[in-house]
PDB file of C-alpha atoms in Angstrom:
ATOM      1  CA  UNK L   1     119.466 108.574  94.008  1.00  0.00           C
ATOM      2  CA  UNK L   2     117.816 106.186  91.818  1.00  0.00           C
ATOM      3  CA  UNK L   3     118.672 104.785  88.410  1.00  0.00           C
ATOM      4  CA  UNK L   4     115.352 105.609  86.782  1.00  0.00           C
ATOM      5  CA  UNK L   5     115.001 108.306  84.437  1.00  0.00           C
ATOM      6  CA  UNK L   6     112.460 110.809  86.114  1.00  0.00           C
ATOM      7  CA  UNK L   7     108.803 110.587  84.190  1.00  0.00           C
ATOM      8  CA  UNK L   8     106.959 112.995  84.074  1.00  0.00           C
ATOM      9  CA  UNK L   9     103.398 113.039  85.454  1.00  0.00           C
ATOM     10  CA  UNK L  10     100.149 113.154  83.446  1.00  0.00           C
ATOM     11  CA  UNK L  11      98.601 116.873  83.383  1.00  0.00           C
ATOM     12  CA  UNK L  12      96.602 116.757  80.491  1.00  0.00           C
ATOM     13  CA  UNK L  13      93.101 117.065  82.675  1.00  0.00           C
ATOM     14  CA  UNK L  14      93.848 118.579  86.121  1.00  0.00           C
ATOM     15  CA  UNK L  15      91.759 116.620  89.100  1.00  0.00           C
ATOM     16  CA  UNK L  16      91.154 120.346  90.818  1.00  0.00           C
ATOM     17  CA  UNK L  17      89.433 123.064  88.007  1.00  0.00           C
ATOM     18  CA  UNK L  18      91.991 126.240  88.394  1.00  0.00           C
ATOM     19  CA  UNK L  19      95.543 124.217  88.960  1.00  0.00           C
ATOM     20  CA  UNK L  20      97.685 123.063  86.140  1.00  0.00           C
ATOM     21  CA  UNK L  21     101.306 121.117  87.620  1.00  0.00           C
ATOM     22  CA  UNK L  22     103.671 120.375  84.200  1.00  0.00           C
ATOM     23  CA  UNK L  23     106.644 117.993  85.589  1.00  0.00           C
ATOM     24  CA  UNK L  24     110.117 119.410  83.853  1.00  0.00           C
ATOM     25  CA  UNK L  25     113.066 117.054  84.176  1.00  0.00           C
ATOM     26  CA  UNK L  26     116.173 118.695  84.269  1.00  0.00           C
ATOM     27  CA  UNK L  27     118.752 116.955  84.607  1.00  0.00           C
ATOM     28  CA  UNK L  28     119.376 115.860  88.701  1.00  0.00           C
ATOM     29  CA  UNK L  29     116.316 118.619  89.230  1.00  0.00           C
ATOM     30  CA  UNK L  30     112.900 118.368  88.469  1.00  0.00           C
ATOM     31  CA  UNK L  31     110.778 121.391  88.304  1.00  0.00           C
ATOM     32  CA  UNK L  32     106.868 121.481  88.975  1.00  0.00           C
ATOM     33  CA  UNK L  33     105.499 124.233  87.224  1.00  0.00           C
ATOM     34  CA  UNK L  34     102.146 125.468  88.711  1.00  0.00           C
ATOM     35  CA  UNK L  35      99.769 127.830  87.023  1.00  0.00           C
ATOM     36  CA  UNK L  36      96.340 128.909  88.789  1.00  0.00           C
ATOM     37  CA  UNK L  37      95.382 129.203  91.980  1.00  0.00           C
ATOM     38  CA  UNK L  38      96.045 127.001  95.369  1.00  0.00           C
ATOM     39  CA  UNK L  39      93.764 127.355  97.678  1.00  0.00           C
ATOM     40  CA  UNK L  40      91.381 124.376  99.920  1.00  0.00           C
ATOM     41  CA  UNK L  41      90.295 122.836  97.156  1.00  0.00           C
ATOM     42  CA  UNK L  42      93.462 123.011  94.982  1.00  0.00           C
ATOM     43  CA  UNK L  43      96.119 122.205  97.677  1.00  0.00           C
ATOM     44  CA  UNK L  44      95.949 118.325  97.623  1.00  0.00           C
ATOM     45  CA  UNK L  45      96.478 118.314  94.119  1.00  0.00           C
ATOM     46  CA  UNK L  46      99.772 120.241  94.680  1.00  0.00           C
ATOM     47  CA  UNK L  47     100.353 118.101  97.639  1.00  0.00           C
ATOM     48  CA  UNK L  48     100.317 114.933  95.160  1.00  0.00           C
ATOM     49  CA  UNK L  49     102.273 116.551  92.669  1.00  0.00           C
ATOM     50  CA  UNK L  50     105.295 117.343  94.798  1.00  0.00           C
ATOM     51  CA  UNK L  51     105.050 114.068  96.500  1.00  0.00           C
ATOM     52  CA  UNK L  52     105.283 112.362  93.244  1.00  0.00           C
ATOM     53  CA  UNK L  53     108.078 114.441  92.231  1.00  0.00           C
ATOM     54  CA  UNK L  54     109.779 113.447  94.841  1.00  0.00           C
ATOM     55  CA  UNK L  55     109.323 109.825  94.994  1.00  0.00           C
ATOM     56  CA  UNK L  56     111.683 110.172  91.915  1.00  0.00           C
ATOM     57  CA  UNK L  57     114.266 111.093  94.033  1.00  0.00           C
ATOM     58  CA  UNK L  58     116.053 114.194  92.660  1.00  0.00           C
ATOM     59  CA  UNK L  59     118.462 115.796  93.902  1.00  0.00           C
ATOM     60  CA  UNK L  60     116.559 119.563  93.439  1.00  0.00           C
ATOM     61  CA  UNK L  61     113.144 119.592  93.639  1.00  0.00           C
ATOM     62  CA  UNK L  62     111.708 123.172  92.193  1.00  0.00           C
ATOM     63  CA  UNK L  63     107.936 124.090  92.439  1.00  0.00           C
ATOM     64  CA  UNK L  64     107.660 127.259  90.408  1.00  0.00           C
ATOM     65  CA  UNK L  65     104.709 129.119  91.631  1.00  0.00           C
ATOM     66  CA  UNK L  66     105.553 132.076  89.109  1.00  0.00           C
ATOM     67  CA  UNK L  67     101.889 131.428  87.104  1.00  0.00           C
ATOM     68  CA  UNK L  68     100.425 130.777  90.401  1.00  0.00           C
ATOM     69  CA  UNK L  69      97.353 133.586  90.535  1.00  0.00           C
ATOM     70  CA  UNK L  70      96.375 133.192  94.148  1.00  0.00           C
ATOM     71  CA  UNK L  71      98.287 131.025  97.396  1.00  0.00           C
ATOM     72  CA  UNK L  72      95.932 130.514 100.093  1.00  0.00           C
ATOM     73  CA  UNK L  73      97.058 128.996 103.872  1.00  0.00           C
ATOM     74  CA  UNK L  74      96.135 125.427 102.959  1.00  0.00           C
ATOM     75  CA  UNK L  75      98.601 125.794  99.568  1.00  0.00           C
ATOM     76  CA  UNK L  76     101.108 127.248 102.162  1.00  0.00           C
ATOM     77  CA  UNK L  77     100.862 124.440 104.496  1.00  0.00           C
ATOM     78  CA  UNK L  78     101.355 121.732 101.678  1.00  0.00           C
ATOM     79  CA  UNK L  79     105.016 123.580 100.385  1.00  0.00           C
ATOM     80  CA  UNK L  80     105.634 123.802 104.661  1.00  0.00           C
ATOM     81  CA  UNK L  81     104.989 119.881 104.445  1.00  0.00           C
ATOM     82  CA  UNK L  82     106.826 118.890 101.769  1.00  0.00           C
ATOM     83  CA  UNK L  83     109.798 120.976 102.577  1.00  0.00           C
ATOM     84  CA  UNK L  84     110.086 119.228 105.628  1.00  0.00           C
ATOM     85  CA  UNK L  85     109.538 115.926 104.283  1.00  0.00           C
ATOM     86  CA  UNK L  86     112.488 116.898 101.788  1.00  0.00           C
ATOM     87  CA  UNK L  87     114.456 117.727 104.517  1.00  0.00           C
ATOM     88  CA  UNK L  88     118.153 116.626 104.338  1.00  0.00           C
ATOM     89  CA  UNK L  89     117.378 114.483 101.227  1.00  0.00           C
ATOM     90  CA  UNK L  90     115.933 116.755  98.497  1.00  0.00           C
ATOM     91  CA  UNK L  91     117.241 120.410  97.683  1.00  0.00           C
ATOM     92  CA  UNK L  92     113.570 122.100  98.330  1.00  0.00           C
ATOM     93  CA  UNK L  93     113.508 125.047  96.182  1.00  0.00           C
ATOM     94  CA  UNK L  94     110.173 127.337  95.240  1.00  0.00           C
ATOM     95  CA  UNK L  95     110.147 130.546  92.904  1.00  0.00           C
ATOM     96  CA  UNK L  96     108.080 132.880  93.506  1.00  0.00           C
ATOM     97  CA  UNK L  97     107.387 136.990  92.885  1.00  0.00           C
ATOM     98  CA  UNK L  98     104.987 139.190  93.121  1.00  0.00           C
ATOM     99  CA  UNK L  99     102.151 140.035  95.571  1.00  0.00           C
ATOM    100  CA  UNK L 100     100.044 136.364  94.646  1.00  0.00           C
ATOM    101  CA  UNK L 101     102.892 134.479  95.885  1.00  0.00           C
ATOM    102  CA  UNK L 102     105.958 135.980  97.363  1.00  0.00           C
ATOM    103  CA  UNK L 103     104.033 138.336  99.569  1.00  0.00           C
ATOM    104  CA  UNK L 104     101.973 135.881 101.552  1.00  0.00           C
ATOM    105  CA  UNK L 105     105.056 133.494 101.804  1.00  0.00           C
ATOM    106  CA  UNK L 106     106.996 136.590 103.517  1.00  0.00           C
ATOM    107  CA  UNK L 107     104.236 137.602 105.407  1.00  0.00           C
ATOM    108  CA  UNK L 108     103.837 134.451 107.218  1.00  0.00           C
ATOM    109  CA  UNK L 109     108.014 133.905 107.781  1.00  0.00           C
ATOM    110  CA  UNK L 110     108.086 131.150 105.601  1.00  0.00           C
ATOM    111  CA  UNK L 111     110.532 133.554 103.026  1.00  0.00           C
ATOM    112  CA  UNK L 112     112.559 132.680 106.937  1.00  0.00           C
ATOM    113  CA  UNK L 113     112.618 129.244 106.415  1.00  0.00           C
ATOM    114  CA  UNK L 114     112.364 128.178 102.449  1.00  0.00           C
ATOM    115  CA  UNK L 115     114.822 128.486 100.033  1.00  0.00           C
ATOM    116  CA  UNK L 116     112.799 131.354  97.588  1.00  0.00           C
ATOM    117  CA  UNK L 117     113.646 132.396  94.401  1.00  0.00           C
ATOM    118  CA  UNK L 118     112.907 134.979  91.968  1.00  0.00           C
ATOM    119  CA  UNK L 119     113.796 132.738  88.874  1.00  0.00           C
ATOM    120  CA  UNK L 120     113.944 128.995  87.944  1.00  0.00           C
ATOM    121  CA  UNK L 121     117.320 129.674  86.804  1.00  0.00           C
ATOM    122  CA  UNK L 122     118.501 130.951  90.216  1.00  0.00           C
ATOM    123  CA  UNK L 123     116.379 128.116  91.715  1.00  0.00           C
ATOM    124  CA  UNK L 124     118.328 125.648  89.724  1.00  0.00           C
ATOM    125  CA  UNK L 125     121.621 126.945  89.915  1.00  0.00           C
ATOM    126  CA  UNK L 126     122.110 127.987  93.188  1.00  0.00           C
ATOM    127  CA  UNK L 127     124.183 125.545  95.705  1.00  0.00           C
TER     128      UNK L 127
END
């Protein structure tokens, strides 16, 4: 665990139209909170903001999807990524509800294989 203080990450102009990522520090967690939608041309941009997030080395990562509007495959396939990457190093948490998010998520098994949430604060404060 590094030293550093986490920083958060400049979202004032989003590089994808229709994605929005605001970096939260809190405390040994840092949440990502994504509003929009994630689909082919939105997913690198999430893909970059978790990676960054996690280059800060925290001990719980959360991506809140809970203003996400629409998850495509390709958004799917970045959280499958970086879970893995986070794998046995960062506490990879997501919220999500709802038909938009949840549903596709549990549809596809990944609900199986995730650590999902309803709420940040379960997210956060769940062991």
């Amino acid at each position: 665990m590094s030293s550093e203080p986490f920083r958060e990450a400049d979202t004032s102009t989003p590089a994808a139209p229709g994605l929005s990522v605001l970096v939260e520090p809190h405390g040994e967690a840092v949440v990502l909170n994504v509003a929009g939608e994630i689909d082919l041309a939105t997913a690198p941009q999430l893909g970059e903001s978790i990676n960054a997030a996690m280059e800060q080395r925290p001990e719980t990562l959360v991506v809140d999807l809970s203003q996400v509007d629409f998850l495509a495959s390709a958004g799917m396939a970045v959280l499958i990524g970086c879970h893995q990457q986070a794998k046995g190093t960062i506490r990879f948490r997501i919220v999500a509800t709802g038909s938009a998010t949840f549903r596709p998520m549990e549809l596809t098994g990944m609900t199986d294989e995730i650590s999902i949430f309803p709420t940040r604060d379960e997210a956060l404060t769940a062991d």
